[in-house]
PDB file of C-alpha atoms in Angstrom:
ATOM      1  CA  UNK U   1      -4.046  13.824  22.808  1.00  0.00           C
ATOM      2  CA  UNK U   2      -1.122  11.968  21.604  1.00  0.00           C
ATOM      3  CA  UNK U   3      -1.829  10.582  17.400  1.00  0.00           C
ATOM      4  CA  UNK U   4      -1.957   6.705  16.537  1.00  0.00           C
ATOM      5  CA  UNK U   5      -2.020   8.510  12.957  1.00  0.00           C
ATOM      6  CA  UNK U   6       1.231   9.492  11.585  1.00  0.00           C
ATOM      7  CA  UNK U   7       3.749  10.508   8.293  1.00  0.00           C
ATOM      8  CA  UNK U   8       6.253   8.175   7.627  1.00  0.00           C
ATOM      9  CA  UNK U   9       8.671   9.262   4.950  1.00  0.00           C
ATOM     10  CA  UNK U  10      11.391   6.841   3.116  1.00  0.00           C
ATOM     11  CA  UNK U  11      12.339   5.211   0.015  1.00  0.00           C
ATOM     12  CA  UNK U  12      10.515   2.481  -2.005  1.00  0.00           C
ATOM     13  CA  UNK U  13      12.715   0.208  -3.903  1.00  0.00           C
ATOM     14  CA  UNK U  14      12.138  -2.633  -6.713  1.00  0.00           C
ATOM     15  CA  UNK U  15      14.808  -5.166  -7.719  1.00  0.00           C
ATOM     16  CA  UNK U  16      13.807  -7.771 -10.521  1.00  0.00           C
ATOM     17  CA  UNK U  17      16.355 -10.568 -10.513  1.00  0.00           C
ATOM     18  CA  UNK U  18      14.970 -12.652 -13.723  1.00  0.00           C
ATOM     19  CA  UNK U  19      14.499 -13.402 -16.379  1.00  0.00           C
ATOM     20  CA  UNK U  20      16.065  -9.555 -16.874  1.00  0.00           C
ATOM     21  CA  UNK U  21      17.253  -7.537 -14.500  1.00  0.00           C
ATOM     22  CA  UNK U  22      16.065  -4.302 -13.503  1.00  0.00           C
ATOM     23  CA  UNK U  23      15.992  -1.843 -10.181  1.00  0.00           C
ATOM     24  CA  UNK U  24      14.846   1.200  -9.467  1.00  0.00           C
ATOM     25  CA  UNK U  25      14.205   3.601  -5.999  1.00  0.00           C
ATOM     26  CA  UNK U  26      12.358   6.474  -5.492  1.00  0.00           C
ATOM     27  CA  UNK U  27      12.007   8.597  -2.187  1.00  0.00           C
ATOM     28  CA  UNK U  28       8.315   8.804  -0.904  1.00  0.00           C
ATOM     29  CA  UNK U  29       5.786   9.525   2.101  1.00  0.00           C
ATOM     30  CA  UNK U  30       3.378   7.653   3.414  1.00  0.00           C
ATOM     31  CA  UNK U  31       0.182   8.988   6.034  1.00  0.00           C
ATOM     32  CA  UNK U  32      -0.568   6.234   8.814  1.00  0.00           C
ATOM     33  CA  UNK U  33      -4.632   6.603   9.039  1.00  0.00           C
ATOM     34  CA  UNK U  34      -6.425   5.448  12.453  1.00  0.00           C
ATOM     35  CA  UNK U  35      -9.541   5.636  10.926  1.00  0.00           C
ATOM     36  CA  UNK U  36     -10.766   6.086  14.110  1.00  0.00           C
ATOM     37  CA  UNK U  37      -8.909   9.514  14.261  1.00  0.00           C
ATOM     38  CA  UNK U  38     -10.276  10.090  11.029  1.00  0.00           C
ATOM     39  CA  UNK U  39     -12.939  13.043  12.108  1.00  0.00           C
ATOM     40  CA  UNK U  40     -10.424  14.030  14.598  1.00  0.00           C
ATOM     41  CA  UNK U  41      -7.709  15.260  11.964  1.00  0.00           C
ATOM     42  CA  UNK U  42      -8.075  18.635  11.598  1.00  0.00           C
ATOM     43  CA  UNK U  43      -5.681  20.191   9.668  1.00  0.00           C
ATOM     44  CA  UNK U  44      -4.645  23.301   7.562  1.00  0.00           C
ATOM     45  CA  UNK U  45      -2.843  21.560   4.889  1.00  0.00           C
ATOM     46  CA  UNK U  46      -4.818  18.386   5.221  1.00  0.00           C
ATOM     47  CA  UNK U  47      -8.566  18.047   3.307  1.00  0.00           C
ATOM     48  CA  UNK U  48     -10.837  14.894   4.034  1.00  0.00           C
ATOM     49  CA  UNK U  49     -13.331  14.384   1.552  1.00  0.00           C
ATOM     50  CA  UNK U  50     -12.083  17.999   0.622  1.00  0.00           C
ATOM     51  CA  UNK U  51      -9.427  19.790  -2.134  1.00  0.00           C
ATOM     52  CA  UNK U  52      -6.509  20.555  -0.289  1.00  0.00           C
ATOM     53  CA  UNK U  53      -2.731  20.771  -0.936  1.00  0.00           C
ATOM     54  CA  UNK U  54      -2.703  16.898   0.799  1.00  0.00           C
ATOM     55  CA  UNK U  55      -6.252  15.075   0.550  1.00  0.00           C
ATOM     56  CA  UNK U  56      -7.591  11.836   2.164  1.00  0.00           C
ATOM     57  CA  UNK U  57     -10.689  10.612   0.154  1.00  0.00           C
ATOM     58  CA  UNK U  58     -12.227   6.843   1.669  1.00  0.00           C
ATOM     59  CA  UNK U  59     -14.329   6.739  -2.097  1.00  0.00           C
ATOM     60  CA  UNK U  60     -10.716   5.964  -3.397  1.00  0.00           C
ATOM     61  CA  UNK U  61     -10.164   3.009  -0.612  1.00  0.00           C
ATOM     62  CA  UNK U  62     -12.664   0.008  -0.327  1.00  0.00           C
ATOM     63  CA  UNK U  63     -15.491  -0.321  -2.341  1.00  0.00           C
ATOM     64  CA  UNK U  64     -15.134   2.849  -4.018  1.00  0.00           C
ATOM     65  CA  UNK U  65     -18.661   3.273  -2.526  1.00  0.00           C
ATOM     66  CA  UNK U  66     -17.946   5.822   0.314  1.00  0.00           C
ATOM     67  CA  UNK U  67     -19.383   3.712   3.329  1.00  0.00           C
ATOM     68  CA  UNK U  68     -17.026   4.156   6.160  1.00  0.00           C
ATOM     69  CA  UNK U  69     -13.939   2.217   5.798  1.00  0.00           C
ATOM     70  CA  UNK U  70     -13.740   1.010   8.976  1.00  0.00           C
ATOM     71  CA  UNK U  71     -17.221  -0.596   8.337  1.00  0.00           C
ATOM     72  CA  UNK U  72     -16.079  -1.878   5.353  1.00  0.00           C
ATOM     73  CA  UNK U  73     -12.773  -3.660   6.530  1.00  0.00           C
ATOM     74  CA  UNK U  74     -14.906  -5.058  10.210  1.00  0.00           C
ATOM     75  CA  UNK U  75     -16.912  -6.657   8.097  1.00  0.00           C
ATOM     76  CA  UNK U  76     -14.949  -8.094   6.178  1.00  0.00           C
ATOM     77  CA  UNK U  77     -12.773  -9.351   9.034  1.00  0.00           C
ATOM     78  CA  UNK U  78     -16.155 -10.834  10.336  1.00  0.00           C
ATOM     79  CA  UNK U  79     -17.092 -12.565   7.341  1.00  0.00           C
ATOM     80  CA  UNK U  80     -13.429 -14.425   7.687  1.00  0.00           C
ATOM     81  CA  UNK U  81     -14.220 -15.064  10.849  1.00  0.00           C
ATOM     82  CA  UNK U  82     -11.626 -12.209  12.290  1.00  0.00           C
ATOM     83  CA  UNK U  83     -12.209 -10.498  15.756  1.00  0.00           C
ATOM     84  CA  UNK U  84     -13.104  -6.594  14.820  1.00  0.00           C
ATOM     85  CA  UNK U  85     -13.570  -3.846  17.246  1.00  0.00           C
ATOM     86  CA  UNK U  86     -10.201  -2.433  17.802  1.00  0.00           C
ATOM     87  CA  UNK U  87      -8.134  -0.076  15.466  1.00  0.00           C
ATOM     88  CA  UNK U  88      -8.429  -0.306  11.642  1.00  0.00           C
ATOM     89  CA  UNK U  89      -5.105   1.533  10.630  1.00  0.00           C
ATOM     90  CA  UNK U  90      -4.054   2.144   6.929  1.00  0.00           C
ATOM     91  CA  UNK U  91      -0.630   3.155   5.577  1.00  0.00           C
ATOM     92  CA  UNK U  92      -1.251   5.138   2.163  1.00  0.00           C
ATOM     93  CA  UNK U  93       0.246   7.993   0.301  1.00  0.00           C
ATOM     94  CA  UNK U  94      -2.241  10.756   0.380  1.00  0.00           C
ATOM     95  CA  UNK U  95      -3.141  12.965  -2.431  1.00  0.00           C
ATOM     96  CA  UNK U  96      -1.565  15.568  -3.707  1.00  0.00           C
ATOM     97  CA  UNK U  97      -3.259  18.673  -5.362  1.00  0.00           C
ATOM     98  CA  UNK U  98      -6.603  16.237  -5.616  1.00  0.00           C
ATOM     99  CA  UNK U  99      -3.787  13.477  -7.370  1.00  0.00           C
ATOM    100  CA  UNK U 100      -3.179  10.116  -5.737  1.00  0.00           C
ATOM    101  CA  UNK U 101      -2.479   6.527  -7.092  1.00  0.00           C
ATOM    102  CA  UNK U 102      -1.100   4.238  -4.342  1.00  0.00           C
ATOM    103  CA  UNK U 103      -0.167   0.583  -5.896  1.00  0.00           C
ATOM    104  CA  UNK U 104      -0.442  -1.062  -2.356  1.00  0.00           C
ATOM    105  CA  UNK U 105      -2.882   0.294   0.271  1.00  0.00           C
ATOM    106  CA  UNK U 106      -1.901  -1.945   3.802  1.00  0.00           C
ATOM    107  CA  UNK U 107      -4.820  -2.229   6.966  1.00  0.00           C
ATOM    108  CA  UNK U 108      -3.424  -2.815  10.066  1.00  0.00           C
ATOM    109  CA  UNK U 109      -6.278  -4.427  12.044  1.00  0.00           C
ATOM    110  CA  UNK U 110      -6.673  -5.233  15.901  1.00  0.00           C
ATOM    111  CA  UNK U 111      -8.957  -6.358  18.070  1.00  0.00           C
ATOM    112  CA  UNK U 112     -10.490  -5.102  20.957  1.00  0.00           C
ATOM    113  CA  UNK U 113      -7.876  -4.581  23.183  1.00  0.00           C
ATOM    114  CA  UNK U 114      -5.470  -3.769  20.670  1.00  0.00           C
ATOM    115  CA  UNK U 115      -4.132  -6.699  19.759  1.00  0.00           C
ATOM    116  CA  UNK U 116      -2.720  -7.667  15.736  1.00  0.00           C
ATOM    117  CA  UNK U 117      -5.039  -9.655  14.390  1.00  0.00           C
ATOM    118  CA  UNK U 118      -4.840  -9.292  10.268  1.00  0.00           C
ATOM    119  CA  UNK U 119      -3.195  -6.965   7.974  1.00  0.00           C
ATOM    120  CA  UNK U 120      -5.244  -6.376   4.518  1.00  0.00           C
ATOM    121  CA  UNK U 121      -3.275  -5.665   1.467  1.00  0.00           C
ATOM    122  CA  UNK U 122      -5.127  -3.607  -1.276  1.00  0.00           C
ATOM    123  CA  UNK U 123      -3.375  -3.713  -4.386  1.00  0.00           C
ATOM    124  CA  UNK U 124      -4.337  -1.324  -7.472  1.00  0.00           C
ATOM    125  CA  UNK U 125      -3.219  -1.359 -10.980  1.00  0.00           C
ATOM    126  CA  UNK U 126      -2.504   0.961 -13.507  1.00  0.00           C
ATOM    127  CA  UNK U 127      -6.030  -0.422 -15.426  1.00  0.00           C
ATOM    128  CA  UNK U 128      -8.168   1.182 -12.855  1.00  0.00           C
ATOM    129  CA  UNK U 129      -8.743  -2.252 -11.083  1.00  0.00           C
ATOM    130  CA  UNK U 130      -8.426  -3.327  -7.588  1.00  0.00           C
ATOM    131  CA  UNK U 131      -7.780  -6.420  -5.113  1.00  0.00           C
ATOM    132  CA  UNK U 132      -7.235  -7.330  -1.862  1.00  0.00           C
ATOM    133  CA  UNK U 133      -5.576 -10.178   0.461  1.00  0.00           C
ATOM    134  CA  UNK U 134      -6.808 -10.992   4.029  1.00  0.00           C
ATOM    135  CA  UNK U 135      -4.306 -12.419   5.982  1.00  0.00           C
ATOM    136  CA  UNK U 136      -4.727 -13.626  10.043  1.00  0.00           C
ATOM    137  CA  UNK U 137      -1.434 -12.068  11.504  1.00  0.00           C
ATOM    138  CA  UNK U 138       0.294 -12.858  14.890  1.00  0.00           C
ATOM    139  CA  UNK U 139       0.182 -10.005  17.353  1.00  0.00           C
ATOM    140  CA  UNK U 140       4.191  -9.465  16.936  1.00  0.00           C
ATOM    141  CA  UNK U 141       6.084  -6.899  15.623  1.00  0.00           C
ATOM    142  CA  UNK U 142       7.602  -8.142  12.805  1.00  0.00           C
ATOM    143  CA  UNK U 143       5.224 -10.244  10.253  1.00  0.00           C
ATOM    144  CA  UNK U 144       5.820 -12.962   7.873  1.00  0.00           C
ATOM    145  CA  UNK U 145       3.243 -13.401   5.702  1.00  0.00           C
ATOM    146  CA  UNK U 146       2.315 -15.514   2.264  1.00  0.00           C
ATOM    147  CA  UNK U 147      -0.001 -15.951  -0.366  1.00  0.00           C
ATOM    148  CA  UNK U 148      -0.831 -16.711  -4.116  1.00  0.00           C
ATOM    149  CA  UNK U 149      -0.964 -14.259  -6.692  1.00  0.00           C
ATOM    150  CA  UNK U 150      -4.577 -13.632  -7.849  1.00  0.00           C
ATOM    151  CA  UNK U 151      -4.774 -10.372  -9.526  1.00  0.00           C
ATOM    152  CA  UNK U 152      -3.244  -9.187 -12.092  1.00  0.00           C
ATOM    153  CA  UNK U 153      -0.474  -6.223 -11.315  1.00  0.00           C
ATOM    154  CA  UNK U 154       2.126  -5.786 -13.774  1.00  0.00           C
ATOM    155  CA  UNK U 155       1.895  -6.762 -17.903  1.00  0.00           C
ATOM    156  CA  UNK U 156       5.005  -8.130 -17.075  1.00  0.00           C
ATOM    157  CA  UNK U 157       4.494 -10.415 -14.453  1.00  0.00           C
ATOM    158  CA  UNK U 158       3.476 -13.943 -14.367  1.00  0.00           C
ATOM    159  CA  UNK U 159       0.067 -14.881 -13.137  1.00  0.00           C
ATOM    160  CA  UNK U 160       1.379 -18.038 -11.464  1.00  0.00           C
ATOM    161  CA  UNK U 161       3.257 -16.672  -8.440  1.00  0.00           C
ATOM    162  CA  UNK U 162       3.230 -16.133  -4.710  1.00  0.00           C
ATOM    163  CA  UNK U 163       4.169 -13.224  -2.418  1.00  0.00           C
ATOM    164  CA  UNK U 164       5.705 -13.295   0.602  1.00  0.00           C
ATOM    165  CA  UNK U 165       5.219 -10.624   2.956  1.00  0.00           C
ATOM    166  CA  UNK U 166       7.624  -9.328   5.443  1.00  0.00           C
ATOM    167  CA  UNK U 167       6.174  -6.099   7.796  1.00  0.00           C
ATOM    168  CA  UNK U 168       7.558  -4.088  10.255  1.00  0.00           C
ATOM    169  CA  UNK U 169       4.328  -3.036  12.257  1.00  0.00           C
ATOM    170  CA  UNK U 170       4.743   1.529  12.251  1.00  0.00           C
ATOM    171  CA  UNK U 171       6.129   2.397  15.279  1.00  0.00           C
ATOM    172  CA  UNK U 172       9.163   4.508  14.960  1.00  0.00           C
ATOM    173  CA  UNK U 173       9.854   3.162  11.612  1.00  0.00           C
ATOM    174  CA  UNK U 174       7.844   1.175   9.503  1.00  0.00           C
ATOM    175  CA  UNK U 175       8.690  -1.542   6.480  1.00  0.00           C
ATOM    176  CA  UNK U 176       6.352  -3.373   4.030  1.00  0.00           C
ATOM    177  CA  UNK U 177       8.568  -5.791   2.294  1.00  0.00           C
ATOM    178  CA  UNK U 178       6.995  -7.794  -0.905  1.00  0.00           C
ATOM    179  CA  UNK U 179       8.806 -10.826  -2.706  1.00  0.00           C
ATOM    180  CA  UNK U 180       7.557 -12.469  -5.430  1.00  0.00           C
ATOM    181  CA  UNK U 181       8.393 -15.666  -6.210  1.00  0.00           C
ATOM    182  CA  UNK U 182       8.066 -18.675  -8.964  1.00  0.00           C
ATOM    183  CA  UNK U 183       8.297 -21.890  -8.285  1.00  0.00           C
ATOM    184  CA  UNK U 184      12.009 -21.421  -9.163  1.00  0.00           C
ATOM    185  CA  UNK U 185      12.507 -18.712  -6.576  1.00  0.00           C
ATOM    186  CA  UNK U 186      12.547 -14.933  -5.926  1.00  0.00           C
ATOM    187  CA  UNK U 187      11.388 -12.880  -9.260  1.00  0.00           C
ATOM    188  CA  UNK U 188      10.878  -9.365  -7.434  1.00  0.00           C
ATOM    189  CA  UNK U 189      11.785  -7.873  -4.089  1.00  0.00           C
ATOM    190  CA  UNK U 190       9.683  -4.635  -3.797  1.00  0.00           C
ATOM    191  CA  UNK U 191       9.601  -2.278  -0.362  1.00  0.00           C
ATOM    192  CA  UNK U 192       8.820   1.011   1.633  1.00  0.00           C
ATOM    193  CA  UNK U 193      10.994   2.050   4.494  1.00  0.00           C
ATOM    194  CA  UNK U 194      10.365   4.820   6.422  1.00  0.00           C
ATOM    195  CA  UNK U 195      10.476   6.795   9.497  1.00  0.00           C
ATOM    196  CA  UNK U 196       7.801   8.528  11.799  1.00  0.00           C
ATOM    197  CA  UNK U 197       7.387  11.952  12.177  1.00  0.00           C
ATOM    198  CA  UNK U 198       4.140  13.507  13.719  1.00  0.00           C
ATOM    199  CA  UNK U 199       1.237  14.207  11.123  1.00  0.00           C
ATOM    200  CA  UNK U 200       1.320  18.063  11.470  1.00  0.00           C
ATOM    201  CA  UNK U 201       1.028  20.812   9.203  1.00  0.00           C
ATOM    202  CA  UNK U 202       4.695  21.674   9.420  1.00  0.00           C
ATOM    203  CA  UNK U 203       5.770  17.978   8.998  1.00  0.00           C
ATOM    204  CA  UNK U 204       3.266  17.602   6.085  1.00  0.00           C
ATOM    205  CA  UNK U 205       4.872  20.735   4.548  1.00  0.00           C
ATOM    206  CA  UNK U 206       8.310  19.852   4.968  1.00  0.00           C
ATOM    207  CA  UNK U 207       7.759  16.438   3.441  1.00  0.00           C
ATOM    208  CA  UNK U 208       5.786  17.944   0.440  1.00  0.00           C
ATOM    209  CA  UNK U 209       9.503  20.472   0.022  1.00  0.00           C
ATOM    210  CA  UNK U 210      11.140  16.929  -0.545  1.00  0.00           C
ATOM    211  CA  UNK U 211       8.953  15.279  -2.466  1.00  0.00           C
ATOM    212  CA  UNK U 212       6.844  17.964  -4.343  1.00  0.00           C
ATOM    213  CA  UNK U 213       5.613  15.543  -7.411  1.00  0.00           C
ATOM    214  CA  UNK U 214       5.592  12.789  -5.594  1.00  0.00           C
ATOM    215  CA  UNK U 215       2.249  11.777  -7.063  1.00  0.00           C
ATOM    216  CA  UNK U 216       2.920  12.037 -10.452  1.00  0.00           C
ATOM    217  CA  UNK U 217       6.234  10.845  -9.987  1.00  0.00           C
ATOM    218  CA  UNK U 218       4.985   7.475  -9.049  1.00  0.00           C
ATOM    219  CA  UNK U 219       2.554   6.939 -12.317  1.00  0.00           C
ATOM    220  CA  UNK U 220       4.911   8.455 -14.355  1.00  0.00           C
ATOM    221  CA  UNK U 221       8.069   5.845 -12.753  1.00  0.00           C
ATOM    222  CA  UNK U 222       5.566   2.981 -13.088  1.00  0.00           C
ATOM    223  CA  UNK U 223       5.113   3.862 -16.980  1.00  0.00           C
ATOM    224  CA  UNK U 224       9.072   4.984 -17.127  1.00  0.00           C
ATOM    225  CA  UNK U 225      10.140   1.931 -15.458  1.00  0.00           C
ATOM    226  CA  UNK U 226       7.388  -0.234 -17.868  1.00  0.00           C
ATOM    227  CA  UNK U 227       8.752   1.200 -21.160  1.00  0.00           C
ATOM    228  CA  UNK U 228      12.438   0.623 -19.395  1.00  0.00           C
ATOM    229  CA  UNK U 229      11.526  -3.341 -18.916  1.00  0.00           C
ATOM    230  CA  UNK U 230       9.727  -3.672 -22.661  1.00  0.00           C
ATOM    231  CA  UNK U 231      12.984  -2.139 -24.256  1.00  0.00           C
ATOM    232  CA  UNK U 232      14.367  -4.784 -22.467  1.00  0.00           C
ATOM    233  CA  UNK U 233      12.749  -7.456 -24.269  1.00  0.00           C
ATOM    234  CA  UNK U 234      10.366  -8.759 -21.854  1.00  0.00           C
ATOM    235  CA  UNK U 235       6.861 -10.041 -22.970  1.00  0.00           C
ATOM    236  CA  UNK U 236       3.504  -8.303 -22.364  1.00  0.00           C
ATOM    237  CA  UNK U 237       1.672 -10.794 -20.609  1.00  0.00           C
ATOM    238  CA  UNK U 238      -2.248 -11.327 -21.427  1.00  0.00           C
ATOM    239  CA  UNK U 239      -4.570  -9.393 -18.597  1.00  0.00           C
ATOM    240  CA  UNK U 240      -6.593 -12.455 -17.625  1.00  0.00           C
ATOM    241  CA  UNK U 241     -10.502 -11.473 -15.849  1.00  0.00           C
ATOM    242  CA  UNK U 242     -10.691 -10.064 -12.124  1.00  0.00           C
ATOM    243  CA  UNK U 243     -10.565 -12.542  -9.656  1.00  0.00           C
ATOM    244  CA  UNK U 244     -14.392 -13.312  -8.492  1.00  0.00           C
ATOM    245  CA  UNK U 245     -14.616 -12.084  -4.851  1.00  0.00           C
ATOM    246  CA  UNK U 246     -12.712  -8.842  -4.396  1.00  0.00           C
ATOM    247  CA  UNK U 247     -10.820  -9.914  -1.520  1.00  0.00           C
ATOM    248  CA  UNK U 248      -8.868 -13.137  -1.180  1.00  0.00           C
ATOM    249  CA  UNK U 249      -8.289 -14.109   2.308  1.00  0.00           C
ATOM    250  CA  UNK U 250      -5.702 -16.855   2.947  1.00  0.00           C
ATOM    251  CA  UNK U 251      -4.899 -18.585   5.958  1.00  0.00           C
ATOM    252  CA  UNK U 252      -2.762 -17.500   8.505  1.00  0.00           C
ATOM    253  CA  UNK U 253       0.647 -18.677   7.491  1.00  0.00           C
ATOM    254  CA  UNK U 254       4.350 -18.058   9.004  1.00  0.00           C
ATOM    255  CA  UNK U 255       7.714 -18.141   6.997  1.00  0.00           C
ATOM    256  CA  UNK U 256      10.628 -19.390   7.480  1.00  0.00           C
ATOM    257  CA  UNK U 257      12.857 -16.516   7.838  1.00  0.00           C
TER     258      UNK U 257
END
């Protein structure tokens, strides 16, 4: 049987234009999860719900609570008002040696006959807090996407922003592309590239070769990179209370390309 799930492995890249400017790029990988495939994974190198060299755990997605994701995100959808019943796949970076911190978790979502139909973007920050935004999607390949900042990400970042999505559904390659904007125009372009390979041991291995503290390498570049931007000279902006509902879901919305 032939694998929605997958590894994608590439290169995230940030590039703040103002008011200082600052970039930095880092190679990762990324596991595509149908969580439909979820029981189905059975790997050496691979532990769900399990320690293993790479781990998936769902209490770290959703809730926190440990109900089935997929349950989670349908009904969700069906509180927006979403069609649910088709594929609930999630592009995260898995753990490593029981490690993991992924800043943005995305949901691919379809309906019954496999159809796009939202993508949900789960955001995490370094203070232990999450957030999500539910956005209807076109069934197309590439998506354009918007919304308003509601939850607080970086110390500093404004509150009073908007992101503009640009995805490349994961086929052979796969690209979640995240501008922030003032009212002014662009203040960060953030995004993960990658291409597929097949979610095998072997693959899994040869990916962890490359990228053996990948894990920590990502908390320890957020904190690098933070320290980088304060020396800088840029403000530490006040961490304002958790938006009430912990997902925002915004109409569906196209860009202008």
């Amino acid at each position: 049987m032939t694998l929605a799930s997958g590894l994608y492995c590439g290169l995230v890249s940030h590039a703040r234009v103002k008011p200082r400017k600052h970039k930095l790029a880092y190679k990762v990988f990324m596991l595509l999860i149908d969580l439909d495939e979820l029981p189905s994974l059975k790997l050496k190198t691979l532990g769900v719900e399990r320690f293993n060299l790479f781990g998936f755990d769902p209490k770290r997605f959703g809730d926190g609570s440990g109900r089935p994701l997929k349950a989670q995100i349908e009904s969700t959808l069906t509180e927006a008002g979403i069609p649910t019943g088709g594929p609930v796949r999630m592009l995260a970076m898995p753990q490593i040696l029981g490690r993991a911190f992924n800043p943005l978790t995305v949901y691919f979502c379809h309906t019954p006959k496999g159809a796009l139909s939202a993508i949900l973007y789960e955001v995490n920050n370094t203070f232990g807090e999450r957030h999500s935004y539910l956005i209807p999607a076109p069934d197309a390949a590439l998506v354009k996407q918007g919304c308003a900042k509601g939850f607080y990400v970086s110390p500093f970042m404004d509150m009073d922003l908007t992101y503009a999505f640009r995805i490349l559904r994961p086929e052979a390659r796969v690209l979640v592309a995240v501008d922030t904007s003032d009212g002014e125009g662009l203040v960060l372009a953030a995004s993960f590239s990658g291409e597929r390979r097949e979610l095998t041991d072997r693959e899994l291995l040869r990916a962890w070769l490359t990228h053996p503290w990948m894990t920590l390498g990502v908390v320890a570049a957020i904190h690098i990179e933070a320290l980088q931007i304060w020396l800088k000279g840029e403000k530490v902006r006040v961490r304002p209370p958790l938006p009430e509902r912990a997902v925002t879901v915004s109409p569906a919305a196209k860009l202008a390309a």
